[in-house]
Coordinates of C-alpha atoms in Angstrom, one line a residue:
X1 CA 178.8 55.9 36.0
X2 CA 181.3 58.7 35.4
X3 CA 179.2 61.1 37.3
X4 CA 179.9 59.2 40.4
X5 CA 183.5 60.1 40.3
X6 CA 183.3 62.5 43.2
X7 CA 182.1 59.6 45.5
X8 CA 185.5 57.9 45.2
X9 CA 187.4 60.4 47.3
X10 CA 184.2 61.4 49.3
X11 CA 183.7 58.0 50.9
X12 CA 187.1 57.7 52.6
X13 CA 186.8 61.4 53.6
X14 CA 183.4 60.7 55.2
X15 CA 184.9 57.7 57.0
X16 CA 187.5 60.0 58.4
X17 CA 185.0 62.5 59.7
X18 CA 182.9 59.8 61.3
X19 CA 185.8 58.0 62.9
X20 CA 187.4 61.3 64.1
X21 CA 184.1 62.3 65.8
X22 CA 182.9 59.0 67.1
X23 CA 185.9 56.6 66.9
X24 CA 186.5 56.5 70.7
X25 CA 182.9 55.6 71.5
X26 CA 182.1 52.7 69.1
X27 CA 183.3 49.1 69.1
X28 CA 186.4 48.1 67.2
X29 CA 184.5 45.9 64.8
X30 CA 182.4 48.9 63.7
X31 CA 185.5 51.0 63.3
X32 CA 187.2 48.4 61.2
X33 CA 184.0 47.9 59.1
X34 CA 183.5 51.6 58.4
X35 CA 187.2 52.3 57.6
X36 CA 187.6 49.3 55.3
X37 CA 184.2 49.5 53.7
X38 CA 184.5 53.1 52.7
X39 CA 187.8 52.4 51.0
X40 CA 186.6 49.1 49.5
X41 CA 183.5 50.7 48.0
X42 CA 185.7 53.4 46.5
X43 CA 187.9 50.7 44.9
X44 CA 184.8 49.0 43.4
X45 CA 183.6 52.4 42.1
X46 CA 187.0 53.0 40.6
X47 CA 186.9 49.7 38.8
X48 CA 183.4 50.4 37.5
X49 CA 184.3 53.9 36.4
X50 CA 187.4 52.5 34.7
X51 CA 185.3 50.0 32.7
X52 CA 183.0 52.8 31.6
X53 CA 185.9 55.0 30.7
X54 CA 187.5 52.3 28.6
X55 CA 184.3 51.9 26.7
X56 CA 184.5 55.6 25.7
X57 CA 188.1 55.4 24.4
X58 CA 189.4 56.7 22.0
X59 CA 186.5 59.0 21.3
X60 CA 186.6 60.5 24.8
X61 CA 190.1 60.7 26.1
X62 CA 189.1 62.6 29.3
X63 CA 186.2 63.5 31.5
X64 CA 185.8 66.5 33.8
X65 CA 183.5 66.9 36.7
X66 CA 183.0 70.3 38.4
X67 CA 181.3 70.1 41.8
X68 CA 181.3 73.8 42.7
X69 CA 183.2 77.0 42.4
X70 CA 185.9 77.2 45.1
X71 CA 187.3 80.7 44.8
X72 CA 186.4 83.7 42.6
X73 CA 188.7 86.6 43.1
X74 CA 189.8 89.0 40.3
X75 CA 189.7 86.4 37.6
X76 CA 191.2 83.7 39.8
X77 CA 188.4 81.0 39.7
X78 CA 189.6 77.5 40.7
X79 CA 186.9 74.9 41.1
X80 CA 186.4 71.8 43.2
X81 CA 186.6 69.7 40.2
X82 CA 188.0 66.4 39.0
X83 CA 189.8 65.3 35.8
X84 CA 189.7 61.7 34.7
X85 CA 192.0 60.4 32.0
X86 CA 194.2 57.3 31.6
X87 CA 196.8 58.7 34.0
X88 CA 194.5 59.6 36.8
X89 CA 192.5 56.4 36.3
X90 CA 195.5 54.2 36.9
X91 CA 196.5 56.2 39.9
X92 CA 192.9 56.1 41.3
X93 CA 192.7 52.4 40.8
X94 CA 196.0 51.6 42.4
X95 CA 195.4 53.9 45.4
X96 CA 192.0 52.5 46.2
X97 CA 192.7 48.9 45.4
X98 CA 196.0 48.7 47.3
X99 CA 194.7 50.8 50.2
X100 CA 191.7 48.5 50.7
X101 CA 193.9 45.5 51.3
X102 CA 196.2 47.4 53.6
X103 CA 193.1 48.5 55.6
X104 CA 191.9 45.0 55.8
X105 CA 195.3 43.8 57.0
X106 CA 195.4 46.6 59.5
X107 CA 192.1 45.5 61.2
X108 CA 194.0 42.5 62.6
X109 CA 197.6 44.0 62.8
X110 CA 196.4 47.0 65.0
X111 CA 193.7 45.1 67.0
X112 CA 195.6 45.5 70.3
X113 CA 196.4 49.2 69.9
X114 CA 194.5 51.5 72.3
X115 CA 194.2 54.2 69.6
X116 CA 192.4 51.9 67.1
X117 CA 189.9 54.5 66.0
X118 CA 192.4 57.3 65.6
X119 CA 194.6 55.1 63.5
X120 CA 191.9 54.3 61.0
X121 CA 190.7 57.9 60.9
X122 CA 194.2 59.0 59.9
X123 CA 194.4 56.2 57.3
X124 CA 191.1 57.2 55.7
X125 CA 192.2 60.8 55.5
X126 CA 195.4 59.7 53.9
X127 CA 193.6 57.8 51.2
X128 CA 191.1 60.7 50.6
X129 CA 194.0 63.2 50.3
X130 CA 195.8 61.1 47.8
X131 CA 192.6 60.6 45.7
X132 CA 192.0 64.4 45.7
X133 CA 195.6 64.9 44.6
X134 CA 195.5 62.5 41.6
X135 CA 192.0 63.5 40.5
X136 CA 192.3 67.3 40.9
X137 CA 191.7 69.3 37.7
X138 CA 193.6 72.3 38.9
X139 CA 196.9 72.8 40.8
X140 CA 195.4 74.5 43.8
X141 CA 193.2 71.5 44.5
X142 CA 196.1 69.2 43.8
X143 CA 198.1 71.2 46.3
X144 CA 195.4 70.7 48.9
X145 CA 195.7 66.9 48.5
X146 CA 199.5 67.3 48.3
X147 CA 199.6 69.0 51.7
X148 CA 197.0 66.6 53.0
X149 CA 199.2 63.5 52.4
X150 CA 202.0 65.4 54.0
X151 CA 200.0 66.1 57.2
X152 CA 198.8 62.5 57.3
X153 CA 202.3 61.1 57.0
X154 CA 203.3 63.3 60.0
X155 CA 200.4 62.0 62.0
X156 CA 200.9 58.3 61.1
X157 CA 204.7 58.2 61.2
X158 CA 204.5 59.7 64.7
X159 CA 201.4 57.6 65.6
X160 CA 203.1 56.0 68.6
X161 CA 204.2 59.5 69.9
X162 CA 204.8 58.3 73.4
X163 CA 208.2 57.3 72.1
X164 CA 210.1 60.5 71.5
X165 CA 212.1 58.9 68.6
X166 CA 208.9 58.4 66.7
X167 CA 208.0 62.0 67.2
X168 CA 211.4 63.1 65.9
X169 CA 210.9 60.9 62.8
X170 CA 207.6 62.5 62.1
X171 CA 209.0 65.9 62.5
X172 CA 211.9 65.1 60.2
X173 CA 209.5 63.9 57.5
X174 CA 207.4 67.0 57.8
X175 CA 210.3 69.4 57.8
X176 CA 212.2 67.9 55.0
X177 CA 209.2 67.6 52.7
X178 CA 208.3 71.2 53.5
X179 CA 211.5 72.2 51.6
X180 CA 210.2 70.7 48.4
X181 CA 206.6 72.0 49.1
X182 CA 207.9 75.6 49.3
X183 CA 209.5 75.2 45.9
X184 CA 206.3 73.8 44.5
X185 CA 204.3 76.7 46.0
X186 CA 206.6 79.2 44.2
X187 CA 206.0 77.3 41.0
X188 CA 202.3 77.7 41.3
X189 CA 202.7 81.4 41.7
X190 CA 204.8 81.6 38.6
X191 CA 202.3 79.5 36.6
X192 CA 199.4 81.8 37.6
X193 CA 201.3 85.0 36.8
X194 CA 202.3 83.7 33.4
X195 CA 199.1 81.8 32.4
X196 CA 196.4 83.5 34.5
X197 CA 195.0 80.2 35.7
X198 CA 195.9 77.1 37.7
X199 CA 193.7 74.8 35.6
X200 CA 196.1 72.0 34.6
X201 CA 194.8 71.2 31.1
X202 CA 194.6 75.0 30.3
X203 CA 198.2 75.5 31.4
X204 CA 199.4 72.5 29.3
X205 CA 197.6 73.7 26.3
X206 CA 198.8 77.3 26.6
X207 CA 202.3 76.2 27.3
X208 CA 202.5 74.0 24.2
X209 CA 201.3 76.9 22.1
X210 CA 203.1 79.9 23.5
X211 CA 206.3 78.7 25.2
X212 CA 209.5 77.9 23.4
X213 CA 211.6 74.9 24.3
X214 CA 214.3 75.8 26.8
X215 CA 212.7 79.1 27.7
X216 CA 213.4 80.6 31.1
X217 CA 209.8 80.2 32.4
X218 CA 209.7 76.6 31.4
X219 CA 213.0 75.8 33.1
X220 CA 212.2 77.8 36.2
X221 CA 208.7 76.2 36.7
X222 CA 209.7 72.7 36.0
X223 CA 212.8 73.0 38.3
X224 CA 210.6 74.2 41.1
X225 CA 208.1 71.5 40.5
X226 CA 211.0 69.0 40.5
X227 CA 211.9 70.4 44.0
X228 CA 208.4 69.5 45.2
X229 CA 208.6 66.1 43.6
X230 CA 212.0 65.1 45.1
X231 CA 210.7 66.1 48.5
X232 CA 207.5 64.0 48.4
X233 CA 209.1 61.1 46.5
X234 CA 212.3 61.0 48.7
X235 CA 214.8 61.5 45.9
X236 CA 218.1 63.3 46.1
X237 CA 218.8 65.5 47.9
X238 CA 215.6 65.2 50.1
X239 CA 215.6 61.4 50.5
X240 CA 216.7 61.3 54.2
X241 CA 213.2 61.4 55.7
X242 CA 212.0 58.1 54.3
X243 CA 214.2 55.5 56.2
X244 CA 213.3 57.2 59.5
X245 CA 209.6 57.1 58.5
X246 CA 209.6 53.4 59.4
X247 CA 208.9 54.5 63.0
X248 CA 205.2 54.3 62.2
X249 CA 203.1 51.1 62.2
X250 CA 203.9 48.7 59.3
X251 CA 200.6 49.2 57.5
X252 CA 201.4 52.9 57.4
X253 CA 204.8 52.1 55.8
X254 CA 203.0 50.0 53.2
X255 CA 200.5 52.8 52.4
X256 CA 203.2 55.5 52.2
X257 CA 205.5 53.4 50.0
X258 CA 203.0 51.7 47.7
X259 CA 200.0 53.9 47.1
X260 CA 200.3 57.4 48.5
X261 CA 203.0 59.7 49.7
X262 CA 206.1 58.8 47.7
X263 CA 204.3 58.3 44.4
X264 CA 202.9 61.8 44.5
X265 CA 206.1 63.3 43.0
X266 CA 206.1 60.8 40.1
X267 CA 202.5 61.7 39.4
X268 CA 203.2 65.4 39.5
X269 CA 205.9 65.2 36.9
X270 CA 203.9 62.9 34.7
X271 CA 200.8 65.2 34.9
X272 CA 202.8 68.2 33.9
X273 CA 204.8 66.3 31.2
X274 CA 204.1 69.0 28.6
X275 CA 206.0 71.6 30.7
X276 CA 208.9 69.2 31.2
X277 CA 209.0 68.4 27.4
X278 CA 209.7 72.2 27.0
X279 CA 212.6 72.1 29.4
X280 CA 215.1 69.5 28.2
X281 CA 217.7 70.7 30.8
X282 CA 215.3 69.8 33.6
X283 CA 214.3 66.5 32.0
X284 CA 218.0 65.6 32.0
X285 CA 218.1 66.6 35.7
X286 CA 215.1 64.4 36.5
X287 CA 216.9 61.4 34.8
X288 CA 220.1 62.2 36.6
X289 CA 218.4 62.5 40.0
X290 CA 216.6 59.2 39.5
X291 CA 219.8 57.4 38.4
X292 CA 221.9 58.7 41.3
X293 CA 219.2 58.1 43.8
X294 CA 218.5 54.5 42.7
X295 CA 222.1 53.6 43.0
X296 CA 222.8 55.3 46.3
X297 CA 219.7 53.8 47.9
X298 CA 220.4 50.4 46.4
X299 CA 223.9 50.3 48.0
X300 CA 222.6 51.5 51.3
X301 CA 220.0 48.7 51.4
X302 CA 222.8 46.1 51.2
X303 CA 223.9 46.7 54.9
X304 CA 220.7 47.5 56.7
X305 CA 219.7 45.3 59.7
X306 CA 216.1 46.5 60.1
X307 CA 213.9 44.6 57.7
X308 CA 211.7 47.7 57.2
X309 CA 214.7 50.0 56.5
X310 CA 215.8 47.6 53.8
X311 CA 212.4 48.0 52.2
X312 CA 212.5 51.8 52.7
X313 CA 215.8 52.1 50.9
X314 CA 214.4 49.8 48.2
X315 CA 211.5 52.2 47.7
X316 CA 213.8 55.1 47.3
X317 CA 215.7 53.1 44.7
X318 CA 212.6 52.0 42.8
X319 CA 211.1 55.5 42.8
X320 CA 214.5 56.4 41.3
X321 CA 213.8 54.1 38.4
X322 CA 210.5 55.9 37.8
X323 CA 212.3 59.3 37.8
X324 CA 214.8 57.9 35.4
X325 CA 212.0 56.9 33.1
X326 CA 210.3 60.3 33.4
X327 CA 213.6 62.0 32.6
X328 CA 214.1 60.1 29.3
X329 CA 210.5 60.7 28.2
X330 CA 209.4 57.2 29.0
X331 CA 206.2 58.4 30.6
X332 CA 204.2 55.1 30.2
X333 CA 207.1 53.0 31.4
X334 CA 207.3 55.1 34.6
X335 CA 203.6 54.6 35.3
X336 CA 203.8 50.9 34.5
X337 CA 206.6 50.5 37.1
X338 CA 204.5 52.6 39.5
X339 CA 201.7 50.1 39.2
X340 CA 203.7 46.9 39.5
X341 CA 205.8 48.5 42.3
X342 CA 202.6 49.3 44.3
X343 CA 201.6 45.7 44.3
X344 CA 204.9 44.0 45.2
X345 CA 206.1 46.7 47.6
X346 CA 202.8 46.6 49.5
X347 CA 203.1 42.8 49.6
X348 CA 206.7 43.0 50.9
X349 CA 205.8 45.5 53.7
X350 CA 202.7 43.5 54.8
X351 CA 204.6 40.2 54.8
X352 CA 207.4 41.8 56.7
X353 CA 204.8 43.1 59.2
X354 CA 203.5 39.6 59.6
X355 CA 207.0 38.4 60.5
X356 CA 207.6 41.3 62.9
X357 CA 204.2 40.6 64.5
X358 CA 204.9 36.9 64.8
X359 CA 208.3 37.5 66.4
X360 CA 207.1 39.9 69.1
X361 CA 207.9 43.1 67.2
X362 CA 211.5 42.1 66.3
X363 CA 212.9 44.1 63.4
X364 CA 216.5 43.0 63.3
X365 CA 216.9 40.4 60.5
X366 CA 220.0 38.9 62.2
X367 CA 217.7 37.9 65.1
X368 CA 215.4 36.1 62.8
X369 CA 215.8 32.8 61.0
X370 CA 214.0 29.6 59.9
X371 CA 210.7 31.5 59.8
X372 CA 209.5 29.7 56.7
X373 CA 208.7 26.6 58.7
X374 CA 206.2 28.3 61.0
X375 CA 205.0 30.9 58.5
X376 CA 204.9 29.1 55.1
X377 CA 202.3 31.4 53.5
X378 CA 204.2 34.5 54.6
X379 CA 207.4 33.0 53.2
X380 CA 205.9 32.2 49.8
X381 CA 204.2 35.6 49.4
X382 CA 207.4 37.4 50.5
X383 CA 209.4 35.3 48.1
X384 CA 207.0 36.3 45.3
X385 CA 207.3 40.0 46.2
X386 CA 211.1 39.7 46.4
X387 CA 211.3 38.0 43.0
X388 CA 209.2 40.7 41.5
X389 CA 211.4 43.4 43.1
X390 CA 214.5 41.7 41.8
X391 CA 213.1 41.4 38.3
X392 CA 213.0 37.6 38.2
X393 CA 212.7 37.0 34.4
X394 CA 209.4 36.2 32.6
X395 CA 207.2 35.3 35.5
X396 CA 207.1 38.5 37.6
X397 CA 205.6 41.9 37.1
X398 CA 208.7 43.7 38.2
X399 CA 210.7 42.1 35.4
X400 CA 208.5 43.6 32.7
X401 CA 208.2 47.1 34.2
X402 CA 211.9 47.4 35.1
X403 CA 213.1 45.9 31.8
X404 CA 211.0 48.5 29.9
X405 CA 212.6 51.3 31.8
X406 CA 216.1 50.0 31.2
X407 CA 215.4 49.5 27.5
X408 CA 214.0 53.0 27.0
X409 CA 216.8 54.5 29.1
X410 CA 219.1 53.2 26.4
X411 CA 217.0 53.5 23.2
X412 CA 214.9 56.7 23.7
X413 CA 216.0 60.0 22.2
X414 CA 216.9 61.3 25.7
X415 CA 218.4 58.1 26.8
X416 CA 222.1 57.8 27.7
X417 CA 224.4 54.8 28.1
X418 CA 225.4 55.8 31.6
X419 CA 221.8 55.9 32.7
X420 CA 221.3 52.4 31.4
X421 CA 224.5 51.2 33.1
X422 CA 223.5 52.6 36.5
X423 CA 220.0 51.1 36.1
X424 CA 221.4 47.7 35.3
X425 CA 224.0 47.7 38.0
X426 CA 221.4 48.6 40.6
X427 CA 219.1 45.9 39.3
X428 CA 221.9 43.5 40.2
X429 CA 222.3 45.1 43.7
X430 CA 218.5 44.9 44.1
X431 CA 218.5 41.1 43.6
X432 CA 221.3 40.8 46.2
X433 CA 219.8 42.9 49.0
X434 CA 216.3 41.6 48.8
X435 CA 217.3 37.9 48.7
X436 CA 219.7 38.7 51.5
X437 CA 216.6 39.3 53.5
X438 CA 214.9 36.2 52.2
X439 CA 217.8 33.9 53.1
X440 CA 218.6 35.4 56.5
X441 CA 215.0 35.7 57.7
X442 CA 213.3 32.6 56.3
X443 CA 216.2 30.1 56.2
X444 CA 218.7 28.8 58.7
X445 CA 218.0 28.0 62.3
X446 CA 215.3 29.6 64.4
X447 CA 216.7 32.6 66.5
X448 CA 213.5 34.1 67.8
X449 CA 210.5 32.0 68.6
X450 CA 207.3 32.5 66.6
X451 CA 204.7 33.6 69.2
X452 CA 201.8 34.6 67.0
X453 CA 200.5 33.3 63.7
X454 CA 198.8 35.7 61.3
X455 CA 195.0 35.4 61.0
X456 CA 192.9 35.6 57.8
X457 CA 192.6 39.4 57.6
X458 CA 196.4 39.5 57.4
X459 CA 196.9 36.5 55.1
X460 CA 194.2 37.2 52.4
X461 CA 195.8 40.6 51.4
X462 CA 199.1 38.8 51.1
X463 CA 197.7 36.3 48.6
X464 CA 195.9 38.9 46.6
X465 CA 198.9 41.2 46.3
X466 CA 201.1 38.2 45.5
X467 CA 198.8 37.3 42.6
X468 CA 199.0 40.9 41.2
X469 CA 202.7 41.0 41.8
X470 CA 202.9 38.3 39.0
X471 CA 200.0 38.9 36.6
X472 CA 200.1 42.7 36.4
X473 CA 203.3 42.6 34.4
X474 CA 201.5 40.7 31.5
X475 CA 199.7 43.8 30.3
X476 CA 203.0 45.1 28.9
X477 CA 204.9 42.2 27.4
X478 CA 207.4 43.6 24.8
X479 CA 207.0 42.5 21.1
X480 CA 210.6 41.1 21.4
X481 CA 209.1 38.5 23.7
X482 CA 206.1 37.9 21.6
X483 CA 203.7 40.3 23.4
X484 CA 202.0 43.6 23.0
X485 CA 202.3 47.1 24.6
X486 CA 198.8 47.1 26.0
X487 CA 199.5 49.4 29.0
X488 CA 201.5 51.8 26.9
X489 CA 198.7 52.0 24.3
X490 CA 196.2 52.7 27.0
X491 CA 198.4 55.4 28.6
X492 CA 199.1 57.1 25.2
X493 CA 195.7 58.8 25.4
X494 CA 197.1 60.9 28.3
X495 CA 200.9 60.7 28.0
X496 CA 203.1 60.8 24.8
X497 CA 204.9 57.6 23.9
X498 CA 208.7 57.6 24.0
X499 CA 210.4 57.6 20.6
X500 CA 212.6 54.5 20.9
X501 CA 214.8 52.4 18.6
X502 CA 212.6 49.7 17.0
X503 CA 215.0 46.7 17.2
X504 CA 213.5 43.6 18.7
X505 CA 216.8 41.8 18.5
X506 CA 218.7 44.5 20.4
X507 CA 215.9 44.8 22.9
X508 CA 216.0 41.0 23.5
X509 CA 219.7 41.2 24.1
X510 CA 219.3 44.0 26.7
X511 CA 216.5 42.0 28.3
X512 CA 218.7 39.0 28.5
X513 CA 221.5 41.0 30.1
X514 CA 219.2 42.3 32.8
X515 CA 217.8 38.8 33.4
X516 CA 221.2 37.3 33.8
X517 CA 222.3 40.0 36.2
X518 CA 219.1 39.5 38.3
X519 CA 219.7 35.7 38.5
X520 CA 223.4 36.3 39.3
X521 CA 222.4 38.6 42.2
X522 CA 220.0 36.0 43.6
X523 CA 222.8 33.3 43.3
X524 CA 225.3 35.6 45.1
X525 CA 222.8 36.3 47.8
X526 CA 222.3 32.5 48.2
X527 CA 226.0 32.0 48.3
X528 CA 226.8 34.6 50.9
X529 CA 223.7 34.8 53.1
X530 CA 222.5 31.2 53.2
X531 CA 225.4 28.8 52.7
X532 CA 227.8 31.2 54.5
X533 CA 225.4 32.6 57.0
X534 CA 228.1 32.9 59.7
X535 CA 229.8 35.6 57.7
X536 CA 226.6 37.4 56.6
X537 CA 226.3 40.0 59.4
X538 CA 228.0 43.3 58.3
X539 CA 231.0 44.5 60.3
X540 CA 229.8 47.7 61.9
X541 CA 233.4 48.7 62.5
X542 CA 234.3 49.1 58.9
X543 CA 234.1 52.6 57.4
X544 CA 232.4 51.5 54.2
X545 CA 229.7 49.7 56.2
X546 CA 229.1 52.7 58.4
X547 CA 229.0 55.0 55.3
X548 CA 226.5 52.9 53.5
X549 CA 224.5 52.1 56.7
X550 CA 224.1 55.9 57.2
X551 CA 222.7 56.4 53.6
X552 CA 226.0 57.8 52.3
X553 CA 226.2 60.3 55.2
X554 CA 223.5 62.7 54.1
X555 CA 222.1 63.0 57.6
X556 CA 225.6 63.6 59.0
X557 CA 226.2 66.3 56.3
X558 CA 222.8 68.0 56.7
X559 CA 223.2 68.0 60.5
X560 CA 226.4 70.0 60.2
X561 CA 225.4 72.3 57.4
X562 CA 221.8 73.1 58.4
X563 CA 220.7 71.8 61.8
X564 CA 223.6 72.8 64.0
X565 CA 224.0 76.3 62.6
X566 CA 220.3 76.9 62.9
X567 CA 220.3 75.7 66.5
X568 CA 223.3 77.9 67.3
X569 CA 221.7 81.0 65.7
X570 CA 218.4 80.3 67.7
X571 CA 220.3 80.1 70.9
X572 CA 222.3 83.3 70.2
X573 CA 219.1 85.1 69.1
X574 CA 217.0 83.9 72.0
X575 CA 217.1 87.3 73.8
X576 CA 217.0 89.7 70.8
X577 CA 215.3 93.1 70.7
X578 CA 212.0 91.6 69.6
X579 CA 212.0 89.4 72.6
X580 CA 212.8 92.5 74.7
X581 CA 209.6 94.2 73.4
X582 CA 207.4 91.3 74.6
X583 CA 209.4 91.0 77.8
X584 CA 208.8 94.7 78.4
X585 CA 205.1 94.3 77.9
X586 CA 205.0 91.4 80.3
X587 CA 207.0 93.4 82.9
X588 CA 204.6 96.4 82.5
X589 CA 201.6 94.1 83.0
X590 CA 203.2 92.6 86.2
X591 CA 203.9 96.1 87.5
X592 CA 200.4 97.4 86.9
X593 CA 199.0 94.2 88.5
X594 CA 201.1 95.0 91.6
X595 CA 199.9 98.6 91.7
X596 CA 196.2 97.7 91.3
X597 CA 196.5 94.8 93.7
X598 CA 197.7 97.2 96.4
X599 CA 194.3 99.0 96.2
X600 CA 192.5 95.9 97.2
X601 CA 192.6 96.5 101.0
X602 CA 189.1 95.4 102.1
X603 CA 188.5 98.8 103.8
X604 CA 185.1 100.3 102.8
X605 CA 186.3 103.8 103.8
X606 CA 189.0 103.8 101.2
X607 CA 186.7 102.4 98.6
X608 CA 184.1 105.2 99.3
X609 CA 186.8 107.8 99.2
X610 CA 188.0 106.4 95.9
X611 CA 184.5 106.6 94.4
X612 CA 184.1 110.1 95.6
X613 CA 187.4 111.3 94.2
X614 CA 186.6 109.6 90.9
X615 CA 183.1 111.3 90.8
X616 CA 184.7 114.7 91.4
X617 CA 187.2 114.2 88.6
X618 CA 184.6 113.1 86.2
X619 CA 182.3 116.1 87.0
X620 CA 185.3 118.5 86.6
X621 CA 186.2 117.0 83.2
X622 CA 182.6 117.3 82.1
X623 CA 182.4 121.0 83.2
X624 CA 185.7 122.0 81.6
X625 CA 184.8 120.3 78.3

């Protein structure tokens, strides 16, 4: 079964090729079937491969499949090859499984769109690129998938390009992430120069044997890789593109936030964990970036009006938790939260999309209300996703994954009290802002009439993802609560376990604190946004509200530091000497055209005279030479 690994990314890629070539000439039912079936079969294969791989543990901790030699130049010989271990297996399963349900949902959500085939072609390419990224056995192939998801995000964020605002949002995402991608490309050059290869496992092995902790090369490479990770995963200081990425269709938002784009940075750091372990300074930076990002994004989510922008800032914040875990060496905790977050964040976006679709594409939560009466299934599934995001204790997946991160931020060797404090404070804010949405959208009086009820292709994914938003947390119940670290044990074959303080009593106390804060946040949201609904709408005139609404002013700052100076320089430099060269060539061409055009008189005598003169000149040249 393991030898079929290559089929997992190949099927969505084949679906993209077919839909790109024939999507405009085949019925929509065929388009939907091909797009969904290729991803669905990949998901089934991923599950089957996972079962086979689990049967080989712990004797075989990894599997490598080389399809062909890609490049062979002066000792540089990267292959088109895939590496399967516990880390890539979890990523592959989540990407294919979540993407399948998003595809199924999209078949109904996008049914009236005129570019139906183009949409699914892009979606299949998105999934294929992400699978190549997470399965690649070398950094060059990983970089191909990395740039592939970047290109697909540009295409899908700007999918409705007739609206210029959507095009600008796509450009912003593409340009901002290119900053991080440039840093990552430099890191790849440094790795090849120092190790003579881009094979990931070879680099990690050589690094552990030959590089000293804190050495310049370890710090430089990991810092540059961190630059790539913060770009793709929308962390400080490159987080500004993600809220604007909500310009794309809602299924695109779900795919970007849950299974593809923004999780790539988390995977990159986890995959190169050996290098980061040799650079404790950069590890501390990863934790600091995660902590600051999760708090800033959490506060910004408190005042957003667009339901999708609330979820966008929520994603930035939750990815911040993953970075925090990575920075304190809690590798397994980061990947556990990645998995649970994929389920409940995909659920929240798809449920939000069902509400938007039912309310004639209304996004403003303050123009919604009382939706639970007309959309009961959407309400209950959104409530489950919200509870999981808020970390509702004991019964939701988000509780177990977030609680594990908070505990290890305190108890691991690299943990710090201030990291734990920020994480706990933001968990409190998370409960407030997500239940703010629940109470404003689903309770109160109806403000916008429900015009369209979701059909089964949209409701079935909601039910399935709601189920996993609850049960997926039970694979990692801490011993303090009478459970076992099943997920961490599985991940230990690929990622080292964090050295934490073994105190069940202390862990239980910290879990109780986080639980009480989550419940307090839900209660405050109920108090301010349901019982006092008339005071719920933020005052746009207040400076603090404007500051938080604008994401702490990062767009304003970047506009003045980078955008405006660049535009000014471009205008000043519009007619520089290089332009004069090309302008001179164009002027010469126009002059010669005028001269030669004047010879076209239509008089045969002049043509004959010209031929005679030319013949005489040619004969004279031949005789003289």
